[in-house]
CSV table of C-alpha atoms in Angstrom, one decimal:
chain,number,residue,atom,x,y,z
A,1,UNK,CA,49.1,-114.9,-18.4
A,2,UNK,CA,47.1,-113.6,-15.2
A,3,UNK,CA,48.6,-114.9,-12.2
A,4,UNK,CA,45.4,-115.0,-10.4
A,5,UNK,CA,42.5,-116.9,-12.1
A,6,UNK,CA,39.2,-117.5,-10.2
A,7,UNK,CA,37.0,-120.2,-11.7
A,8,UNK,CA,33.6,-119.4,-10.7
A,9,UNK,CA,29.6,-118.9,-11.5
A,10,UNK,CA,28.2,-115.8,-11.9
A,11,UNK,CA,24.5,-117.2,-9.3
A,12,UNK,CA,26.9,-118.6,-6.7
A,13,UNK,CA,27.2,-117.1,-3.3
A,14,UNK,CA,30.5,-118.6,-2.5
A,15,UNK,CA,31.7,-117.7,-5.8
A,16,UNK,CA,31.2,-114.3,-4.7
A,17,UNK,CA,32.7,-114.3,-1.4
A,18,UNK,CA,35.7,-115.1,-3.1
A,19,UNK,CA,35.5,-112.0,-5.9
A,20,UNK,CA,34.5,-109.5,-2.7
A,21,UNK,CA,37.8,-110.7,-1.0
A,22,UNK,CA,40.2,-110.4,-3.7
A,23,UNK,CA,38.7,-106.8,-4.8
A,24,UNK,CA,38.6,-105.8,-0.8
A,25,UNK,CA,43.0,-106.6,-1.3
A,26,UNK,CA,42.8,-105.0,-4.5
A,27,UNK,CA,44.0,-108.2,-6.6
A,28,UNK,CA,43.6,-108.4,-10.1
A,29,UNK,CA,42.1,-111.8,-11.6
A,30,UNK,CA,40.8,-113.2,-14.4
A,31,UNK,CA,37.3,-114.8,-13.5
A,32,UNK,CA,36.1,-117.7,-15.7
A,33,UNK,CA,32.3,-118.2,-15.7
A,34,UNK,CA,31.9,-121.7,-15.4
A,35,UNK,CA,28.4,-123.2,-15.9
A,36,UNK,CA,28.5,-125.7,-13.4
A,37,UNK,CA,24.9,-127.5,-13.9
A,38,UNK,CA,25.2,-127.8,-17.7
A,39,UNK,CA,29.3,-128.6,-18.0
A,40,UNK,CA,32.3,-128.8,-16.5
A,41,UNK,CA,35.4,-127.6,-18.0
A,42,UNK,CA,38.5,-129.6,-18.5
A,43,UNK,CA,40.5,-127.3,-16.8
A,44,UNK,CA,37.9,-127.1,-13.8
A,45,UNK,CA,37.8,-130.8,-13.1
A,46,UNK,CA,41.7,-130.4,-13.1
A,47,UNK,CA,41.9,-128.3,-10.6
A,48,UNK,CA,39.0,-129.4,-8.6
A,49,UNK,CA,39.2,-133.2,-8.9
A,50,UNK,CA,37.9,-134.1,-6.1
A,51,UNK,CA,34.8,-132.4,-5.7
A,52,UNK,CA,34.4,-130.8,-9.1
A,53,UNK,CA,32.8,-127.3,-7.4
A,54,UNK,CA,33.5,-123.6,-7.6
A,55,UNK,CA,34.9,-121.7,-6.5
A,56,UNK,CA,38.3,-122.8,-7.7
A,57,UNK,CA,41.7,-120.1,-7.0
A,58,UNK,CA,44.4,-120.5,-9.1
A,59,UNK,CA,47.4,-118.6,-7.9
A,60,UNK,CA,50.8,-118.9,-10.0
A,61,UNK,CA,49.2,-122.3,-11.5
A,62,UNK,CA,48.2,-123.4,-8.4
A,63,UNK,CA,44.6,-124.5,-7.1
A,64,UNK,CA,42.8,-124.0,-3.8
A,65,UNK,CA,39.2,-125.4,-3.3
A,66,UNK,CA,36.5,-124.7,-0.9
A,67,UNK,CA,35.7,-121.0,-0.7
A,68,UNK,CA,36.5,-120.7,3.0
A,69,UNK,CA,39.4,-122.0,2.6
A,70,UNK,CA,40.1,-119.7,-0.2
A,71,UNK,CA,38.8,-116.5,1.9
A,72,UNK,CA,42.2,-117.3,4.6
A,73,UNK,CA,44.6,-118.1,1.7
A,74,UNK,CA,43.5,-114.9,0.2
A,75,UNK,CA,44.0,-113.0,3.7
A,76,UNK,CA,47.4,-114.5,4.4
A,77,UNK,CA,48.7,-113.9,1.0
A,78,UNK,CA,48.1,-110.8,0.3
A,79,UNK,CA,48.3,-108.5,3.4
A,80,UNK,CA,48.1,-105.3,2.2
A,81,UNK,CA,44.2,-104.0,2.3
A,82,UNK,CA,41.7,-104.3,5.3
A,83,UNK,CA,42.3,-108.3,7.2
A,84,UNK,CA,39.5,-110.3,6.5
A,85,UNK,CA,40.1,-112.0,10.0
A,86,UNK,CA,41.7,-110.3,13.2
A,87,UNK,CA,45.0,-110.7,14.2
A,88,UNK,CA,44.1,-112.0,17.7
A,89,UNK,CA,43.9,-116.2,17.7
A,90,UNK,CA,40.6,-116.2,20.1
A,91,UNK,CA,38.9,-113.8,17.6
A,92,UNK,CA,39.8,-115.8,15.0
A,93,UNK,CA,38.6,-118.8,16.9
A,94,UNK,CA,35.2,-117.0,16.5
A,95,UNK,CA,35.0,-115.9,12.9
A,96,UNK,CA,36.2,-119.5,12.0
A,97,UNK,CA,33.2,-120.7,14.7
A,98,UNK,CA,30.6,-118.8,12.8
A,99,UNK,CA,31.8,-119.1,9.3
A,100,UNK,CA,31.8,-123.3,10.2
A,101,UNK,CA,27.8,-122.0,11.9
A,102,UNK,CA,26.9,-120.2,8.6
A,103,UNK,CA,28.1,-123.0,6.3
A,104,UNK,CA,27.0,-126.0,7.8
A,105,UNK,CA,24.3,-125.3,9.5
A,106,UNK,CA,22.5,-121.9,8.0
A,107,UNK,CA,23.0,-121.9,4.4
A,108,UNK,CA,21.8,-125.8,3.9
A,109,UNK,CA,19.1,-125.4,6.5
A,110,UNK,CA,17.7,-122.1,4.9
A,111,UNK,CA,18.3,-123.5,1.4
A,112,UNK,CA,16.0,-126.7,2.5
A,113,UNK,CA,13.3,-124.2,3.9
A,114,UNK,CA,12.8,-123.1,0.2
A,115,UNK,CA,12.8,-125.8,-1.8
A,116,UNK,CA,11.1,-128.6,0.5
A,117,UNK,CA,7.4,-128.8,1.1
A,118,UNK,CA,4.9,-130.3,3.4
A,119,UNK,CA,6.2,-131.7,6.8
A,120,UNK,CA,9.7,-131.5,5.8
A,121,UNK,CA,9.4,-127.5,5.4
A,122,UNK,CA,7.7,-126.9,8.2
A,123,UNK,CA,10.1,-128.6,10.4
A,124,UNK,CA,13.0,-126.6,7.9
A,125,UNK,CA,11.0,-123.2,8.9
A,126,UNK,CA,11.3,-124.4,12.4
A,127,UNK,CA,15.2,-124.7,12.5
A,128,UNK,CA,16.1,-122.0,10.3
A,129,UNK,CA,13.9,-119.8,12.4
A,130,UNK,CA,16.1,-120.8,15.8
A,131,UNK,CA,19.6,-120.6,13.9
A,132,UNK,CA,18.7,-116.8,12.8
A,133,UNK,CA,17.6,-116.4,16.2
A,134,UNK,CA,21.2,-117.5,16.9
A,135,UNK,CA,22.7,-115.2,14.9
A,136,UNK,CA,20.7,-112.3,15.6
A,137,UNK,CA,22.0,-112.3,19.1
A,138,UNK,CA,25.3,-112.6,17.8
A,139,UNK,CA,25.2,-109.6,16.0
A,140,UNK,CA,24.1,-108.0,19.4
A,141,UNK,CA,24.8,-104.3,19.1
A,142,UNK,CA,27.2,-104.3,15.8
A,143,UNK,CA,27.0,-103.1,13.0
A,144,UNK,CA,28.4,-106.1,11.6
A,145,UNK,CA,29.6,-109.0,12.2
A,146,UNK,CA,33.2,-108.1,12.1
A,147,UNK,CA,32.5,-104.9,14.1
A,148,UNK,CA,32.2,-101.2,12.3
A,149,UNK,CA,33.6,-102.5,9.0
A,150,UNK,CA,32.8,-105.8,7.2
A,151,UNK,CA,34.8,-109.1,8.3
A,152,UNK,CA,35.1,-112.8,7.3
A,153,UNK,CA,32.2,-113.6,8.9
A,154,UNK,CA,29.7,-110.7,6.7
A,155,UNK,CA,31.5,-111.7,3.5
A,156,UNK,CA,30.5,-116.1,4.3
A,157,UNK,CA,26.9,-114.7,5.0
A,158,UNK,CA,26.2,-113.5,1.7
A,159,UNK,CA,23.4,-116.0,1.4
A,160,UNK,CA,21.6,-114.7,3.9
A,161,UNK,CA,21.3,-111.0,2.6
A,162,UNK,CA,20.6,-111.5,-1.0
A,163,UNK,CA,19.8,-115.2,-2.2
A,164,UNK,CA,18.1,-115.9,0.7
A,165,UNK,CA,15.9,-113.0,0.2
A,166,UNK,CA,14.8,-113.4,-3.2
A,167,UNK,CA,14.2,-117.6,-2.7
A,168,UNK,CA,12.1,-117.0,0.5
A,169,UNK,CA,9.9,-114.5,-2.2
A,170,UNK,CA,9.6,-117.2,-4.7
A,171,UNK,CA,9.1,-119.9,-2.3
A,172,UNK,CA,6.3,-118.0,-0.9
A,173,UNK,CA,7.6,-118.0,3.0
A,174,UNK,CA,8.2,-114.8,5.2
A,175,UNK,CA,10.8,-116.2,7.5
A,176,UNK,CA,13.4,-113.7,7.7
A,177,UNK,CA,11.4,-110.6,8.5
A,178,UNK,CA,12.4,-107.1,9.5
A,179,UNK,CA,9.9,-107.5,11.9
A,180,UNK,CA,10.4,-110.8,13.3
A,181,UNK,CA,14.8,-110.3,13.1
A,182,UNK,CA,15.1,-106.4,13.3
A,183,UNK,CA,19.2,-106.6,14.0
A,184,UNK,CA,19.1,-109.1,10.8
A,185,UNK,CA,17.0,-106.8,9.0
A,186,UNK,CA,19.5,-103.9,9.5
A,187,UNK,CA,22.6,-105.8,9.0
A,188,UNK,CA,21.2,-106.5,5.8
A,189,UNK,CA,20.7,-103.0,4.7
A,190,UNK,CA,23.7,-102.1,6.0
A,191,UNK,CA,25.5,-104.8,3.9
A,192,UNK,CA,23.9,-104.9,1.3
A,193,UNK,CA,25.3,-100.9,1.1
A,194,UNK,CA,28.7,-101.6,1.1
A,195,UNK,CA,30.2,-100.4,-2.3
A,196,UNK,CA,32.6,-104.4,-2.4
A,197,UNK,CA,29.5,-106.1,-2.1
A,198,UNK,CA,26.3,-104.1,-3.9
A,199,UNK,CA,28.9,-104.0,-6.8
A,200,UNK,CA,29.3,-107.5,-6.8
A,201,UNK,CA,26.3,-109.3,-6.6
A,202,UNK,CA,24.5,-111.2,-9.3
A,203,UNK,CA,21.3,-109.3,-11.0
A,204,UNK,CA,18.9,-109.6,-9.1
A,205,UNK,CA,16.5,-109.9,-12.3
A,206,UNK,CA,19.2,-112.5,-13.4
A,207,UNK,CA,19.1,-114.5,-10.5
A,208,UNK,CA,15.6,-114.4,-9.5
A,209,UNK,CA,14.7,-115.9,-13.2
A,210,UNK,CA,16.9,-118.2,-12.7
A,211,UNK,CA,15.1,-119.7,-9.3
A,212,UNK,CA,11.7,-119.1,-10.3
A,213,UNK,CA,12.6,-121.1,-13.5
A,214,UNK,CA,14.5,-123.8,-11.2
A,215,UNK,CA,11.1,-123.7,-8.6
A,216,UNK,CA,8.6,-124.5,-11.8
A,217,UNK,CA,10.6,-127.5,-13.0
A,218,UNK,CA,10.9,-128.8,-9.4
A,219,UNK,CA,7.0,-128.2,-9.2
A,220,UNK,CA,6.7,-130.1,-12.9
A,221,UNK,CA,8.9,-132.9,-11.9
A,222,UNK,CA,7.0,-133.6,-8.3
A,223,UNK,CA,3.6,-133.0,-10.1
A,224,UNK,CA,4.1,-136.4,-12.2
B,1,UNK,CA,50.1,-119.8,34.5
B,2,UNK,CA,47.5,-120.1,32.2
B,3,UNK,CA,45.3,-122.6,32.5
B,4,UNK,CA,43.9,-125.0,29.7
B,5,UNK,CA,40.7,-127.0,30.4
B,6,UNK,CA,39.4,-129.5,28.0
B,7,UNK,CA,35.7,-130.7,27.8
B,8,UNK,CA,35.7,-133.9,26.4
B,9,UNK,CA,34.3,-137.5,26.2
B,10,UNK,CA,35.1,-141.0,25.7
B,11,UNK,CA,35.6,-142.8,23.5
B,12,UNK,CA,34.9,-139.1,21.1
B,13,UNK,CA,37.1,-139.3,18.4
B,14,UNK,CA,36.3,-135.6,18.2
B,15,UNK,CA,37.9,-134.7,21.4
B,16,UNK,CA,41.2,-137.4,20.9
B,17,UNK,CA,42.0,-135.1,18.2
B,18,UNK,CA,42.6,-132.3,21.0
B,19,UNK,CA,44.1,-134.7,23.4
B,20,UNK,CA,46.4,-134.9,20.4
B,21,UNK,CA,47.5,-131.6,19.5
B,22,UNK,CA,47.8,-130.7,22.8
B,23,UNK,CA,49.8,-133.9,23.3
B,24,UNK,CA,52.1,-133.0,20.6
B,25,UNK,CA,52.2,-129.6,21.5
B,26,UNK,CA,53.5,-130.5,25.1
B,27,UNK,CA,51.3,-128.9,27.2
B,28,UNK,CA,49.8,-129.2,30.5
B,29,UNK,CA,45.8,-129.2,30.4
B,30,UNK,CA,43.1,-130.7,33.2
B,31,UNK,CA,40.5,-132.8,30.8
B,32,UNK,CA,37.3,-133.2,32.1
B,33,UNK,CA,34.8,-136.3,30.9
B,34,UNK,CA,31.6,-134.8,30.1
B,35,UNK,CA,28.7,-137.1,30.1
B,36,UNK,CA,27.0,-136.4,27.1
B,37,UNK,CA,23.2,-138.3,28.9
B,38,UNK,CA,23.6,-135.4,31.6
B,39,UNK,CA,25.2,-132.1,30.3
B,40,UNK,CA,26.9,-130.2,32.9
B,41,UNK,CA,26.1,-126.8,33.5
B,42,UNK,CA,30.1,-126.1,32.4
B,43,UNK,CA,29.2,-127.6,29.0
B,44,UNK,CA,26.2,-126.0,28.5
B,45,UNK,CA,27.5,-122.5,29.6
B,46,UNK,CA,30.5,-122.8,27.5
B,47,UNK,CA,28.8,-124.1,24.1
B,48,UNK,CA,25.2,-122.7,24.5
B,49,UNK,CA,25.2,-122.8,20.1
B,50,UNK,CA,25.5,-126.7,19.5
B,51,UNK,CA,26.3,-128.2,23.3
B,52,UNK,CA,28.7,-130.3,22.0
B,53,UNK,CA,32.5,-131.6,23.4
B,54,UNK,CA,34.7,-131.3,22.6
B,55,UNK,CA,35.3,-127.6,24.2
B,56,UNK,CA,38.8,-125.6,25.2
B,57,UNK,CA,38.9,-123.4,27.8
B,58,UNK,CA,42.1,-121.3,28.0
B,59,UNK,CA,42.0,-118.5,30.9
B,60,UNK,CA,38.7,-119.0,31.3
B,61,UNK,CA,37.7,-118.4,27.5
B,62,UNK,CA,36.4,-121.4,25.4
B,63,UNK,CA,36.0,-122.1,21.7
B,64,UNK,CA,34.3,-124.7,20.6
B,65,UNK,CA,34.2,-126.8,17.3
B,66,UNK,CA,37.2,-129.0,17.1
B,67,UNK,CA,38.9,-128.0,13.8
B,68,UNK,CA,38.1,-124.7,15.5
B,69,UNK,CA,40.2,-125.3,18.7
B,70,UNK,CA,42.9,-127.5,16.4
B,71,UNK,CA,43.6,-123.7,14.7
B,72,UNK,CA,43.4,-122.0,17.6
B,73,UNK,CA,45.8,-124.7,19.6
B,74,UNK,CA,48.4,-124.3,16.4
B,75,UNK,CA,48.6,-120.1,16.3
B,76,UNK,CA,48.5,-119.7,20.1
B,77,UNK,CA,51.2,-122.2,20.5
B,78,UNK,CA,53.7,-122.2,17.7
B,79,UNK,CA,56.4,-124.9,18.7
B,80,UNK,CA,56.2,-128.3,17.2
B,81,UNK,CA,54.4,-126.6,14.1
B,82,UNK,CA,51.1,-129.1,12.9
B,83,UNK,CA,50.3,-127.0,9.8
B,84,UNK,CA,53.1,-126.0,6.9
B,85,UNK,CA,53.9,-122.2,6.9
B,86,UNK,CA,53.6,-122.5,3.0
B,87,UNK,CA,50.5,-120.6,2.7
B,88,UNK,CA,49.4,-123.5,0.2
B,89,UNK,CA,50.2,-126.3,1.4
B,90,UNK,CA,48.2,-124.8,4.3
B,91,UNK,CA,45.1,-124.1,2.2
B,92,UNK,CA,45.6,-127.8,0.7
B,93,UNK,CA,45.8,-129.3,4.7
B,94,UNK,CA,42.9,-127.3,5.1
B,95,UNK,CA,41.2,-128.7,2.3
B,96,UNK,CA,41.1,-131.9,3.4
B,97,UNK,CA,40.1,-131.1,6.6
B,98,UNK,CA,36.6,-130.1,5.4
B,99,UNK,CA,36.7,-133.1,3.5
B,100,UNK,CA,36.8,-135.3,6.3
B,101,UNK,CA,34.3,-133.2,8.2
B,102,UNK,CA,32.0,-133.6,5.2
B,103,UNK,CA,32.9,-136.8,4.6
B,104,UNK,CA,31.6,-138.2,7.9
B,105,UNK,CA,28.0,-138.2,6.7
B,106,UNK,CA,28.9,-141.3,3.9
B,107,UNK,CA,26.8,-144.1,5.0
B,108,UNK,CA,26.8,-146.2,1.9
B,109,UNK,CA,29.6,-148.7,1.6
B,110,UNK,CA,30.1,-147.7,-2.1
B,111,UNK,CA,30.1,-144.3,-1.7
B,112,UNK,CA,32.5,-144.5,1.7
B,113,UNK,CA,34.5,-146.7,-0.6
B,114,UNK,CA,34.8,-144.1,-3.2
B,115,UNK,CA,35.3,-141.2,-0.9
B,116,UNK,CA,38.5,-143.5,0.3
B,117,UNK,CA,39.7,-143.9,-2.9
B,118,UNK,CA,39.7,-140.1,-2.9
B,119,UNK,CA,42.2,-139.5,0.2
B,120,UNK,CA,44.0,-142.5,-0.7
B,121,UNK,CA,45.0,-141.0,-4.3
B,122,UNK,CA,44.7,-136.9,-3.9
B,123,UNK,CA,45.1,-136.5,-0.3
B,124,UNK,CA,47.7,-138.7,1.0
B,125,UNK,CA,49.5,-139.7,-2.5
B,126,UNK,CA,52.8,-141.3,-1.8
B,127,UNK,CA,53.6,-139.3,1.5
B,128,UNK,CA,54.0,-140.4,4.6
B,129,UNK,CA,51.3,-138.3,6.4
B,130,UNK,CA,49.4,-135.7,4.8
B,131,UNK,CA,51.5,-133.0,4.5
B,132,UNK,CA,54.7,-134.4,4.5
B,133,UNK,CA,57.2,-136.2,6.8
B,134,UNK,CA,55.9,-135.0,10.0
B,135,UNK,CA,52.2,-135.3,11.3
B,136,UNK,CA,50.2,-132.4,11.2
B,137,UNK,CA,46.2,-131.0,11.7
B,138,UNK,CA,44.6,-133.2,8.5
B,139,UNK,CA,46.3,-136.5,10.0
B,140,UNK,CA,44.7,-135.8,13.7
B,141,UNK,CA,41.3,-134.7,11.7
B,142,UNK,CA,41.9,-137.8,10.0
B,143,UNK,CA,42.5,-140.0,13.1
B,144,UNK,CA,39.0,-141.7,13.4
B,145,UNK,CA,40.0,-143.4,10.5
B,146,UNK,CA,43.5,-144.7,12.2
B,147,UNK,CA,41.5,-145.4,15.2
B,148,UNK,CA,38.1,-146.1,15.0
B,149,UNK,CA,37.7,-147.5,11.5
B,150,UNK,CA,38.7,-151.2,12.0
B,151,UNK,CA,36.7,-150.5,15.4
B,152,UNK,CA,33.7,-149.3,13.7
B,153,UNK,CA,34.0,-152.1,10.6
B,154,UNK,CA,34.3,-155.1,13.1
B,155,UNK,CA,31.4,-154.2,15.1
B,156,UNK,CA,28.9,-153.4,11.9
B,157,UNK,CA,30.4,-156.5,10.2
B,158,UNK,CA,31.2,-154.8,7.1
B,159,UNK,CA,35.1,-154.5,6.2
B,160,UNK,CA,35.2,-151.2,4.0
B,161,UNK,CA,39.3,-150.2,4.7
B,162,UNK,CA,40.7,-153.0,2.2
B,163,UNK,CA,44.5,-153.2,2.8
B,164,UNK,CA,44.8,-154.5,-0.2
B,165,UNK,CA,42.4,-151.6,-1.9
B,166,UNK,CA,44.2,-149.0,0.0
B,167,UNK,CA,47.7,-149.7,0.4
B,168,UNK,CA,49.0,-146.1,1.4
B,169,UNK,CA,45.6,-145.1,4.1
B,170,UNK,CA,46.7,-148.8,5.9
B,171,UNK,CA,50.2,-147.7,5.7
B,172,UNK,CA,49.6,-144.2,6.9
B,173,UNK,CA,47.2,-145.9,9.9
B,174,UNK,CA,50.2,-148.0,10.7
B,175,UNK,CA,52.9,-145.1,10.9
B,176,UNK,CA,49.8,-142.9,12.5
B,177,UNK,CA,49.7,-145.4,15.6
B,178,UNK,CA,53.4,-145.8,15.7
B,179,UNK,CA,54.0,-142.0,15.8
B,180,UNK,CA,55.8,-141.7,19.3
B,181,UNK,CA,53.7,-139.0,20.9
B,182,UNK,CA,50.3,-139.9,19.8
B,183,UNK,CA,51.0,-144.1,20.4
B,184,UNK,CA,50.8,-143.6,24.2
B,185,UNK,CA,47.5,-141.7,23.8
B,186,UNK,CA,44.7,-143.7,21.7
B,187,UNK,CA,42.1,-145.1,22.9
B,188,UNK,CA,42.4,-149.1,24.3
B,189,UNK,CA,41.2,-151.3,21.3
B,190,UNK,CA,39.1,-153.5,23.6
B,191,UNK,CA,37.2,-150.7,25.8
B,192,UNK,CA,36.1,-149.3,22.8
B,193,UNK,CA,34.9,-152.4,21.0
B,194,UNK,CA,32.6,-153.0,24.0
B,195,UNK,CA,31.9,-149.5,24.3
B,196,UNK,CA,30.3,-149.5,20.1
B,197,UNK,CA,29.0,-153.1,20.8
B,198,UNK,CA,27.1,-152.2,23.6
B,199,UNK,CA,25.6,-149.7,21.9
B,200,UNK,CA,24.7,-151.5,18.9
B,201,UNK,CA,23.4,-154.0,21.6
B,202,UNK,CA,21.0,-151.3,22.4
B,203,UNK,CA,20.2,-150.2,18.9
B,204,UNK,CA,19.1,-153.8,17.8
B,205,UNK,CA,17.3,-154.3,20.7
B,206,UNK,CA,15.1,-151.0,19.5
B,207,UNK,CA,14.0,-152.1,16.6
């Protein structure tokens, strides 16, 4: 029986983040592919009762729920391999700021951008626009967010390099630009580089079906 | 010395819950009242991202976001512990401090009803606060709902905090106010109810 299970989808971001920081501390785990919009598994809605999500750890039989909380578990259990957070509590302050910037703020906000229309996107496109301002003078001179090497903070803003990327396409809409975000635009090649994560992202052919497929029905149901 | 500053404001139930860690903590910190209508230059220079309180300045460097500052209060000073060093049980405290930070957007009474239902069965159970015996982090995240709740219920008109539908949260409120550090620093009952009528006042009068 593996002692580490992850029950996750093989589209989601913060699925992912979770499989790049377990194979960044070398664990071994057995990933189950659940297919969260069609069915929930009985053993899922065991271990997630509450919100009934991936991704879902279970270490020794036990679950933990909400991928950034699963990202420090991860980096306090197994210590060995690079920290996914610094040591220092002030830096940590910050990755936990900007992880808590990314998730409740970027990834809805951007999300929104692609899949609303009229008024609504326009005024999306208009805050997503200032928050990667934001972050693009946060990355300042780095590389990356966590500094030379990928941190916490790179791994949470998965969306932003890939999914984001191929939506914005689909959707039609040029807001993140190399032009228009040219640190973005690097950290993203850079990122998107890295061995952990190019080896662990969804196909993009995969993926990009999958939206374009999810963008006609959405078109077909607001047509009626 | 060093020298903790908090930016805060009344009655925030944001920046009670750093009054109370530091409270429980036992240190020494100046608080400043920010008024949220007029943002100080302070506030402004020490949140430029969201411009929010509350904010912690230690030696002159601040962090902002208060389950933020609650980790950083907790590794930087380690006596009177207000997470468990089970690195589960952490992640579980943890856990349901998202949840209340998510959970704050429930505006519909059935919904908010549900979500209570929720903590009342998975996250408190049949302890006495959230993670145990002692008070830690998800109780102070959870403090709005010691607090403010009846607060919040009277002046709306709408009772959604049953005691009779949630036996262990009223309990937990009850042993929540009693606790002896954090009793002597909660907001006064009546101040606030004028201070959330007021404003209703003013919000009825809009429209």
């Amino acid at each position: 029986m593996a002692e580490v299970k992850l029950f996750g989808n093989w589209g989601s971001p913060f699925s992912r983040r979770v499989e790049v920081a377990l194979k960044l501390k070398g664990v071994e785990y057995e990933f189950i592919d659940e297919d969260v919009y069609n069915y929930k598994s009985p053993l899922l809605l065991k271990y997630n009762p509450v919100h009934k999500k991936v991704p879902v750890l279970v270490h020794n039989g036990k679950p933990i729920c909400e991928s950034l909380v699963i990202l420090e578990y991860v980096d306090e259990t197994w210590e060995k391999g690079p920290s996914l957070l610094p040591k220092d509590p002030y830096e940590r302050a910050l990755v936990r700021f900007w992880t808590k910037f990314l998730d409740e703020k970027c990834v809805p906000t951007l999300w929104k951008t692609c899949w609303s229309i009229g008024e609504e996107q326009e005024k999306a496109k208009e805050e997503s626009t200032e928050l990667l301002n934001i972050l693009e003078g946060t990355l300042s001179d780095k590389k990356f967010f966590g500094g030379d090497s990928i941190g916490m903070v790179d791994i949470v803003a998965n969306f932003i390099s890939y999914w984001f990327i191929i939506l914005q396409e689909l959707a039609g809409l040029q807001v993140l630009t190399k032009e228009k975000f040219p640190k973005l635009g690097a950290w993203i090649d850079d990122y998107l580089n890295c061995n952990i994560i190019k080896e662990n992202l969804p196909p993009k052919d995969k993926l990009t079906a999958y939206f374009r497929a999810r963008f006609e029905a959405a078109a077909a149901a607001t047509a009626k | 010395m060093e020298e903790i500053k908090l930016l805060g404001a009344w009655p925030s139930p944001y920046s009670y819950r750093i009054i109370w860690a530091l409270k429980l903590k036992g240190l020494n910190y100046e608080y400043i009242e920010e008024d949220l209508s007029n943002k100080s230059d302070m506030l402004l220079q020490h949140n430029p991202v969201h411009k929010k309180i509350p904010v912690l300045i230690h030696d002159g460097r601040s962090i902002a976001e208060s389950t933020v500052i609650l980790e950083y209060i907790e590794e930087t000073w380690p006596q009177n512990p207000l997470l468990p060093s089970d690195s589960h049980e952490k992640a579980i405290a943890r856990f349901w401090m998202k949840f209340v930070e998510d959970k704050e957007q429930e505006k519909a009474v059935e919904e908010a009803k549900q979500q209570l239902k929720i903590v009342e069965e998975h996250g408190l159970g049949d302890k006495k606060f959230f993670c145990g015996n002692n008070i830690g982090l998800t109780d102070i995240a959870f403090g709005w709902m010691a607090v403010w709740n009846d607060v919040i219920e009277e002046t709306v008109g709408v009772k959604i905090m049953e005691a009779n539908d949630f036996p262990r949260l009223h309990a937990w409120v009850k042993n929540f106010k009693e606790h002896p550090v954090l009793k002597d620093n909660l907001p006064d009952r009546n101040e606030m109810l004028a201070y959330y009528m007021h404003k209703r006042d003013i919000l009825l009068a809009r429209t």
